[in-house]
PDB file of C-alpha atoms in Angstrom:
ATOM      1  CA  UNK A   1      63.460  94.998 212.474  1.00 68.00           C
ATOM      2  CA  UNK A   2      63.111  91.450 211.494  1.00 73.00           C
ATOM      3  CA  UNK A   3      64.422  90.524 208.153  1.00 90.00           C
ATOM      4  CA  UNK A   4      64.933  87.306 206.272  1.00 95.00           C
ATOM      5  CA  UNK A   5      67.259  87.019 203.332  1.00 95.00           C
ATOM      6  CA  UNK A   6      67.490  84.560 200.500  1.00 96.00           C
ATOM      7  CA  UNK A   7      70.221  85.359 198.284  1.00 95.00           C
ATOM      8  CA  UNK A   8      69.546  82.744 195.638  1.00 96.00           C
ATOM      9  CA  UNK A   9      66.561  83.642 193.424  1.00 95.00           C
ATOM     10  CA  UNK A  10      66.924  80.491 191.372  1.00 97.00           C
ATOM     11  CA  UNK A  11      68.610  77.130 191.971  1.00 97.00           C
ATOM     12  CA  UNK A  12      68.574  73.895 189.835  1.00 98.00           C
ATOM     13  CA  UNK A  13      69.503  70.424 190.723  1.00 98.00           C
ATOM     14  CA  UNK A  14      69.674  67.070 188.837  1.00 98.00           C
ATOM     15  CA  UNK A  15      67.177  64.496 189.933  1.00 98.00           C
ATOM     16  CA  UNK A  16      68.544  62.347 192.821  1.00 98.00           C
ATOM     17  CA  UNK A  17      71.292  64.920 193.642  1.00 98.00           C
ATOM     18  CA  UNK A  18      71.481  67.129 196.669  1.00 98.00           C
ATOM     19  CA  UNK A  19      70.890  70.829 196.786  1.00 98.00           C
ATOM     20  CA  UNK A  20      71.152  73.430 199.577  1.00 98.00           C
ATOM     21  CA  UNK A  21      69.093  76.661 199.734  1.00 98.00           C
ATOM     22  CA  UNK A  22      70.569  79.429 201.780  1.00 98.00           C
ATOM     23  CA  UNK A  23      68.855  81.736 204.326  1.00 98.00           C
ATOM     24  CA  UNK A  24      69.998  84.300 206.695  1.00 97.00           C
ATOM     25  CA  UNK A  25      67.843  86.272 209.191  1.00 96.00           C
ATOM     26  CA  UNK A  26      68.466  89.220 211.466  1.00 94.00           C
ATOM     27  CA  UNK A  27      66.658  89.466 214.828  1.00 89.00           C
ATOM     28  CA  UNK A  28      67.471  90.711 218.385  1.00 88.00           C
ATOM     29  CA  UNK A  29      65.033  88.173 219.805  1.00 86.00           C
ATOM     30  CA  UNK A  30      66.260  84.981 221.621  1.00 85.00           C
ATOM     31  CA  UNK A  31      63.061  83.033 221.384  1.00 86.00           C
ATOM     32  CA  UNK A  32      61.908  82.388 217.715  1.00 89.00           C
ATOM     33  CA  UNK A  33      61.156  79.857 215.189  1.00 91.00           C
ATOM     34  CA  UNK A  34      62.445  79.236 211.799  1.00 93.00           C
ATOM     35  CA  UNK A  35      60.571  77.565 209.020  1.00 94.00           C
ATOM     36  CA  UNK A  36      61.106  76.593 205.426  1.00 96.00           C
ATOM     37  CA  UNK A  37      57.853  76.630 203.220  1.00 95.00           C
ATOM     38  CA  UNK A  38      57.325  75.167 199.678  1.00 97.00           C
ATOM     39  CA  UNK A  39      54.859  76.802 197.289  1.00 95.00           C
ATOM     40  CA  UNK A  40      54.237  74.718 194.195  1.00 93.00           C
ATOM     41  CA  UNK A  41      52.159  76.077 191.270  1.00 88.00           C
ATOM     42  CA  UNK A  42      49.083  75.155 193.252  1.00 84.00           C
ATOM     43  CA  UNK A  43      49.903  78.238 195.255  1.00 89.00           C
ATOM     44  CA  UNK A  44      49.456  76.687 198.717  1.00 89.00           C
ATOM     45  CA  UNK A  45      52.228  77.129 201.073  1.00 90.00           C
ATOM     46  CA  UNK A  46      53.366  73.793 202.472  1.00 92.00           C
ATOM     47  CA  UNK A  47      55.413  73.469 205.652  1.00 92.00           C
ATOM     48  CA  UNK A  48      58.661  71.585 204.862  1.00 96.00           C
ATOM     49  CA  UNK A  49      60.379  71.841 208.130  1.00 95.00           C
ATOM     50  CA  UNK A  50      60.708  73.936 211.239  1.00 92.00           C
ATOM     51  CA  UNK A  51      63.375  74.645 213.749  1.00 93.00           C
ATOM     52  CA  UNK A  52      63.086  76.064 217.263  1.00 90.00           C
ATOM     53  CA  UNK A  53      65.842  78.526 218.091  1.00 91.00           C
ATOM     54  CA  UNK A  54      66.540  77.075 221.457  1.00 90.00           C
ATOM     55  CA  UNK A  55      67.211  73.635 220.072  1.00 90.00           C
ATOM     56  CA  UNK A  56      70.738  73.142 219.204  1.00 87.00           C
ATOM     57  CA  UNK A  57      70.091  69.827 217.137  1.00 92.00           C
ATOM     58  CA  UNK A  58      69.321  70.524 213.472  1.00 94.00           C
ATOM     59  CA  UNK A  59      65.854  69.466 212.388  1.00 93.00           C
ATOM     60  CA  UNK A  60      65.383  66.668 209.904  1.00 94.00           C
ATOM     61  CA  UNK A  61      62.233  65.375 207.975  1.00 93.00           C
ATOM     62  CA  UNK A  62      62.973  62.522 205.710  1.00 96.00           C
ATOM     63  CA  UNK A  63      65.020  63.944 202.785  1.00 97.00           C
ATOM     64  CA  UNK A  64      64.873  67.359 204.119  1.00 98.00           C
ATOM     65  CA  UNK A  65      67.327  68.770 206.799  1.00 97.00           C
ATOM     66  CA  UNK A  66      68.532  72.091 207.917  1.00 97.00           C
ATOM     67  CA  UNK A  67      71.846  73.582 208.994  1.00 97.00           C
ATOM     68  CA  UNK A  68      70.968  76.073 211.772  1.00 96.00           C
ATOM     69  CA  UNK A  69      73.859  78.248 212.826  1.00 96.00           C
ATOM     70  CA  UNK A  70      72.174  80.500 215.528  1.00 94.00           C
ATOM     71  CA  UNK A  71      75.438  82.572 216.118  1.00 93.00           C
ATOM     72  CA  UNK A  72      75.704  83.423 212.389  1.00 95.00           C
ATOM     73  CA  UNK A  73      71.901  83.652 212.051  1.00 95.00           C
ATOM     74  CA  UNK A  74      71.884  81.261 209.196  1.00 96.00           C
ATOM     75  CA  UNK A  75      69.266  78.510 208.349  1.00 97.00           C
ATOM     76  CA  UNK A  76      70.017  76.589 205.235  1.00 98.00           C
ATOM     77  CA  UNK A  77      67.769  73.841 203.879  1.00 98.00           C
ATOM     78  CA  UNK A  78      69.374  70.618 202.347  1.00 98.00           C
ATOM     79  CA  UNK A  79      67.315  68.486 200.048  1.00 98.00           C
ATOM     80  CA  UNK A  80      68.747  65.090 199.454  1.00 98.00           C
ATOM     81  CA  UNK A  81      67.812  62.632 196.698  1.00 98.00           C
ATOM     82  CA  UNK A  82      65.916  65.450 194.891  1.00 98.00           C
ATOM     83  CA  UNK A  83      62.719  64.410 193.175  1.00 97.00           C
ATOM     84  CA  UNK A  84      60.756  66.116 190.403  1.00 97.00           C
ATOM     85  CA  UNK A  85      57.945  66.919 192.865  1.00 96.00           C
ATOM     86  CA  UNK A  86      60.486  69.052 194.773  1.00 97.00           C
ATOM     87  CA  UNK A  87      60.308  71.667 192.218  1.00 97.00           C
ATOM     88  CA  UNK A  88      58.796  74.649 193.661  1.00 97.00           C
ATOM     89  CA  UNK A  89      59.260  78.171 195.158  1.00 97.00           C
ATOM     90  CA  UNK A  90      60.862  77.836 198.671  1.00 98.00           C
ATOM     91  CA  UNK A  91      60.508  80.460 201.320  1.00 97.00           C
ATOM     92  CA  UNK A  92      62.408  80.629 204.503  1.00 97.00           C
ATOM     93  CA  UNK A  93      60.345  82.257 207.320  1.00 94.00           C
ATOM     94  CA  UNK A  94      60.847  83.639 210.849  1.00 90.00           C
ATOM     95  CA  UNK A  95      58.462  83.941 213.632  1.00 88.00           C
ATOM     96  CA  UNK A  96      59.009  85.484 217.154  1.00 83.00           C
ATOM     97  CA  UNK A  97      58.256  82.810 219.822  1.00 74.00           C
ATOM     98  CA  UNK A  98      56.242  84.036 222.747  1.00 61.00           C
ATOM     99  CA  UNK A  99      53.956  86.600 221.295  1.00 59.00           C
ATOM    100  CA  UNK A 100      54.439  86.484 217.578  1.00 57.00           C
ATOM    101  CA  UNK A 101      51.781  85.251 215.147  1.00 70.00           C
ATOM    102  CA  UNK A 102      53.334  86.986 212.326  1.00 84.00           C
ATOM    103  CA  UNK A 103      55.671  85.376 209.912  1.00 88.00           C
ATOM    104  CA  UNK A 104      58.524  87.186 208.188  1.00 91.00           C
ATOM    105  CA  UNK A 105      59.176  85.646 204.939  1.00 94.00           C
ATOM    106  CA  UNK A 106      62.213  85.784 202.605  1.00 95.00           C
ATOM    107  CA  UNK A 107      61.924  86.504 198.883  1.00 94.00           C
ATOM    108  CA  UNK A 108      61.903  82.915 197.966  1.00 96.00           C
ATOM    109  CA  UNK A 109      64.182  80.657 195.871  1.00 97.00           C
ATOM    110  CA  UNK A 110      62.803  78.929 192.818  1.00 97.00           C
ATOM    111  CA  UNK A 111      64.064  75.383 192.548  1.00 98.00           C
ATOM    112  CA  UNK A 112      64.104  73.460 189.376  1.00 98.00           C
ATOM    113  CA  UNK A 113      64.746  69.796 189.274  1.00 98.00           C
ATOM    114  CA  UNK A 114      66.125  68.406 186.071  1.00 98.00           C
ATOM    115  CA  UNK A 115      65.296  64.943 185.087  1.00 96.00           C
TER     116      UNK A 115
ATOM    117  CA  UNK B   1      40.003  66.715 207.545  1.00 61.00           C
ATOM    118  CA  UNK B   2      39.335  69.719 205.225  1.00 74.00           C
ATOM    119  CA  UNK B   3      42.057  72.163 204.749  1.00 89.00           C
ATOM    120  CA  UNK B   4      41.885  76.075 204.776  1.00 94.00           C
ATOM    121  CA  UNK B   5      39.319  77.046 202.123  1.00 96.00           C
ATOM    122  CA  UNK B   6      39.634  80.351 200.392  1.00 97.00           C
ATOM    123  CA  UNK B   7      37.082  81.703 198.081  1.00 97.00           C
ATOM    124  CA  UNK B   8      36.911  82.725 195.318  1.00 97.00           C
ATOM    125  CA  UNK B   9      40.115  81.468 193.719  1.00 96.00           C
ATOM    126  CA  UNK B  10      40.140  84.295 191.151  1.00 97.00           C
ATOM    127  CA  UNK B  11      38.817  87.731 191.101  1.00 97.00           C
ATOM    128  CA  UNK B  12      38.945  90.537 188.661  1.00 98.00           C
ATOM    129  CA  UNK B  13      37.856  93.990 189.733  1.00 98.00           C
ATOM    130  CA  UNK B  14      38.061  97.561 188.367  1.00 98.00           C
ATOM    131  CA  UNK B  15      39.953 100.388 190.158  1.00 98.00           C
ATOM    132  CA  UNK B  16      37.844 102.060 192.767  1.00 98.00           C
ATOM    133  CA  UNK B  17      35.675  98.953 193.449  1.00 98.00           C
ATOM    134  CA  UNK B  18      35.773  97.107 196.811  1.00 98.00           C
ATOM    135  CA  UNK B  19      36.217  93.450 197.258  1.00 98.00           C
ATOM    136  CA  UNK B  20      35.642  90.855 199.944  1.00 98.00           C
ATOM    137  CA  UNK B  21      37.649  87.663 200.296  1.00 98.00           C
ATOM    138  CA  UNK B  22      36.744  84.738 202.385  1.00 98.00           C
ATOM    139  CA  UNK B  23      38.742  82.215 204.421  1.00 98.00           C
ATOM    140  CA  UNK B  24      37.257  79.273 206.261  1.00 97.00           C
ATOM    141  CA  UNK B  25      39.895  77.798 208.631  1.00 95.00           C
ATOM    142  CA  UNK B  26      40.430  74.183 209.569  1.00 92.00           C
ATOM    143  CA  UNK B  27      37.749  73.025 212.024  1.00 90.00           C
ATOM    144  CA  UNK B  28      38.806  73.978 215.483  1.00 86.00           C
ATOM    145  CA  UNK B  29      41.424  76.606 214.492  1.00 87.00           C
ATOM    146  CA  UNK B  30      40.601  79.844 216.206  1.00 88.00           C
ATOM    147  CA  UNK B  31      43.447  81.938 214.698  1.00 90.00           C
ATOM    148  CA  UNK B  32      43.408  83.168 211.219  1.00 94.00           C
ATOM    149  CA  UNK B  33      46.016  85.243 209.379  1.00 94.00           C
ATOM    150  CA  UNK B  34      46.095  87.032 206.042  1.00 96.00           C
ATOM    151  CA  UNK B  35      49.067  87.741 203.882  1.00 96.00           C
ATOM    152  CA  UNK B  36      49.531  89.643 200.652  1.00 97.00           C
ATOM    153  CA  UNK B  37      51.857  88.003 197.979  1.00 96.00           C
ATOM    154  CA  UNK B  38      53.193  90.159 195.157  1.00 94.00           C
ATOM    155  CA  UNK B  39      56.284  89.605 192.997  1.00 89.00           C
ATOM    156  CA  UNK B  40      57.809  92.888 194.021  1.00 84.00           C
ATOM    157  CA  UNK B  41      57.160  92.903 197.822  1.00 87.00           C
ATOM    158  CA  UNK B  42      56.978  89.161 198.350  1.00 90.00           C
ATOM    159  CA  UNK B  43      54.859  87.865 201.314  1.00 93.00           C
ATOM    160  CA  UNK B  44      53.652  90.601 203.646  1.00 94.00           C
ATOM    161  CA  UNK B  45      51.468  90.231 206.758  1.00 94.00           C
ATOM    162  CA  UNK B  46      48.099  91.951 206.798  1.00 96.00           C
ATOM    163  CA  UNK B  47      46.464  91.036 210.063  1.00 93.00           C
ATOM    164  CA  UNK B  48      45.588  88.262 212.385  1.00 92.00           C
ATOM    165  CA  UNK B  49      42.275  87.533 214.135  1.00 93.00           C
ATOM    166  CA  UNK B  50      41.729  85.318 217.104  1.00 91.00           C
ATOM    167  CA  UNK B  51      38.270  84.642 218.572  1.00 90.00           C
ATOM    168  CA  UNK B  52      36.737  87.438 216.588  1.00 94.00           C
ATOM    169  CA  UNK B  53      39.390  90.046 217.764  1.00 94.00           C
ATOM    170  CA  UNK B  54      42.242  91.508 215.650  1.00 93.00           C
ATOM    171  CA  UNK B  55      45.287  90.677 217.499  1.00 89.00           C
ATOM    172  CA  UNK B  56      48.140  91.996 215.145  1.00 88.00           C
ATOM    173  CA  UNK B  57      48.157  94.232 212.176  1.00 92.00           C
ATOM    174  CA  UNK B  58      50.653  94.723 209.491  1.00 92.00           C
ATOM    175  CA  UNK B  59      51.711  98.051 207.751  1.00 93.00           C
ATOM    176  CA  UNK B  60      48.842  98.409 205.266  1.00 96.00           C
ATOM    177  CA  UNK B  61      46.599 101.302 204.687  1.00 97.00           C
ATOM    178  CA  UNK B  62      43.062 101.442 206.310  1.00 96.00           C
ATOM    179  CA  UNK B  63      41.484 100.365 203.051  1.00 98.00           C
ATOM    180  CA  UNK B  64      42.495  96.830 204.092  1.00 98.00           C
ATOM    181  CA  UNK B  65      40.327  95.532 206.833  1.00 97.00           C
ATOM    182  CA  UNK B  66      39.019  92.246 208.105  1.00 97.00           C
ATOM    183  CA  UNK B  67      36.808  90.531 210.547  1.00 97.00           C
ATOM    184  CA  UNK B  68      36.265  87.167 212.118  1.00 97.00           C
ATOM    185  CA  UNK B  69      33.015  85.393 212.752  1.00 96.00           C
ATOM    186  CA  UNK B  70      32.014  83.303 215.678  1.00 95.00           C
ATOM    187  CA  UNK B  71      32.618  80.149 213.678  1.00 93.00           C
ATOM    188  CA  UNK B  72      36.185  81.350 212.997  1.00 93.00           C
ATOM    189  CA  UNK B  73      35.604  82.156 209.336  1.00 97.00           C
ATOM    190  CA  UNK B  74      37.291  85.281 208.201  1.00 97.00           C
ATOM    191  CA  UNK B  75      36.762  87.953 205.723  1.00 98.00           C
ATOM    192  CA  UNK B  76      39.114  90.531 204.319  1.00 98.00           C
ATOM    193  CA  UNK B  77      37.854  93.636 202.666  1.00 98.00           C
ATOM    194  CA  UNK B  78      39.787  96.072 200.339  1.00 98.00           C
ATOM    195  CA  UNK B  79      37.914  99.198 199.586  1.00 96.00           C
ATOM    196  CA  UNK B  80      38.773 101.695 196.794  1.00 97.00           C
ATOM    197  CA  UNK B  81      40.881  99.236 194.944  1.00 98.00           C
ATOM    198  CA  UNK B  82      44.172 100.392 193.324  1.00 98.00           C
ATOM    199  CA  UNK B  83      46.153  98.702 190.562  1.00 97.00           C
ATOM    200  CA  UNK B  84      48.838  97.840 193.123  1.00 96.00           C
ATOM    201  CA  UNK B  85      46.449  95.789 195.202  1.00 97.00           C
ATOM    202  CA  UNK B  86      46.708  93.017 192.453  1.00 98.00           C
ATOM    203  CA  UNK B  87      48.160  90.179 194.403  1.00 97.00           C
ATOM    204  CA  UNK B  88      47.711  86.624 195.684  1.00 97.00           C
ATOM    205  CA  UNK B  89      45.932  86.846 199.087  1.00 98.00           C
ATOM    206  CA  UNK B  90      46.802  83.990 201.406  1.00 96.00           C
ATOM    207  CA  UNK B  91      44.898  83.013 204.540  1.00 95.00           C
ATOM    208  CA  UNK B  92      46.474  80.762 207.213  1.00 93.00           C
ATOM    209  CA  UNK B  93      44.878  79.090 210.177  1.00 91.00           C
ATOM    210  CA  UNK B  94      46.648  77.986 213.236  1.00 85.00           C
ATOM    211  CA  UNK B  95      46.433  75.554 216.060  1.00 74.00           C
ATOM    212  CA  UNK B  96      48.767  75.335 218.974  1.00 70.00           C
ATOM    213  CA  UNK B  97      52.230  76.663 218.616  1.00 68.00           C
ATOM    214  CA  UNK B  98      53.295  75.431 215.301  1.00 66.00           C
ATOM    215  CA  UNK B  99      50.452  74.225 213.412  1.00 67.00           C
ATOM    216  CA  UNK B 100      49.836  76.871 210.678  1.00 82.00           C
ATOM    217  CA  UNK B 101      48.063  75.735 207.492  1.00 90.00           C
ATOM    218  CA  UNK B 102      47.751  77.961 204.511  1.00 92.00           C
ATOM    219  CA  UNK B 103      45.118  78.096 201.922  1.00 94.00           C
ATOM    220  CA  UNK B 104      45.570  78.014 198.227  1.00 94.00           C
ATOM    221  CA  UNK B 105      44.950  81.797 198.198  1.00 96.00           C
ATOM    222  CA  UNK B 106      42.689  84.287 196.123  1.00 97.00           C
ATOM    223  CA  UNK B 107      44.289  85.721 193.040  1.00 97.00           C
ATOM    224  CA  UNK B 108      42.961  89.324 192.725  1.00 98.00           C
ATOM    225  CA  UNK B 109      43.499  91.345 189.650  1.00 98.00           C
ATOM    226  CA  UNK B 110      42.653  94.880 189.754  1.00 98.00           C
ATOM    227  CA  UNK B 111      42.204  96.475 186.120  1.00 97.00           C
TER     228      UNK B 111
END
């Protein structure tokens, strides 16, 4: 079974500081993709960053970066220089590579940014 | 370029009724997936359509059904509504390997 676990239901960070959101997953597949999505109050799921499992290099998108530990099945998201607009629900998601069109989502982490 | 459009944004229905939700994907996207989001169960996959064919289905009862039209627009239908069907229903369209884009969802409340 494919499962995604986010152990931090809520996190807070001071504006301009750095925060790390945790995610672990369980899979027996070798080809898969990992994602972090952000869901603000507008409800739309917005892609923050993605990582292909076959790539050893950690993905980076501006202030967002991941720490991908394949052997440990860990995929954490680091947000640097946090901004008020980063406040949202963050979901870690997994998708099987070759045939999978289905995302498996974690339960989410609610991030509060303190001015 | 228009995003994924879901209508209506909000819906209130009575137990036992049926409901149809609509999703218009980004132009050129042929794959449309549906997800149910609830506080208790989180985000759960309902089904995916590609070129008018259902390719994958989640673990939901037969009351949940869908279809896709030749213009890639998709509809989701829930019959004999139950209180537990109250949720945010999200649609996502896809191009290529990674290009999933989600809509803003339809908030369904069953009373």
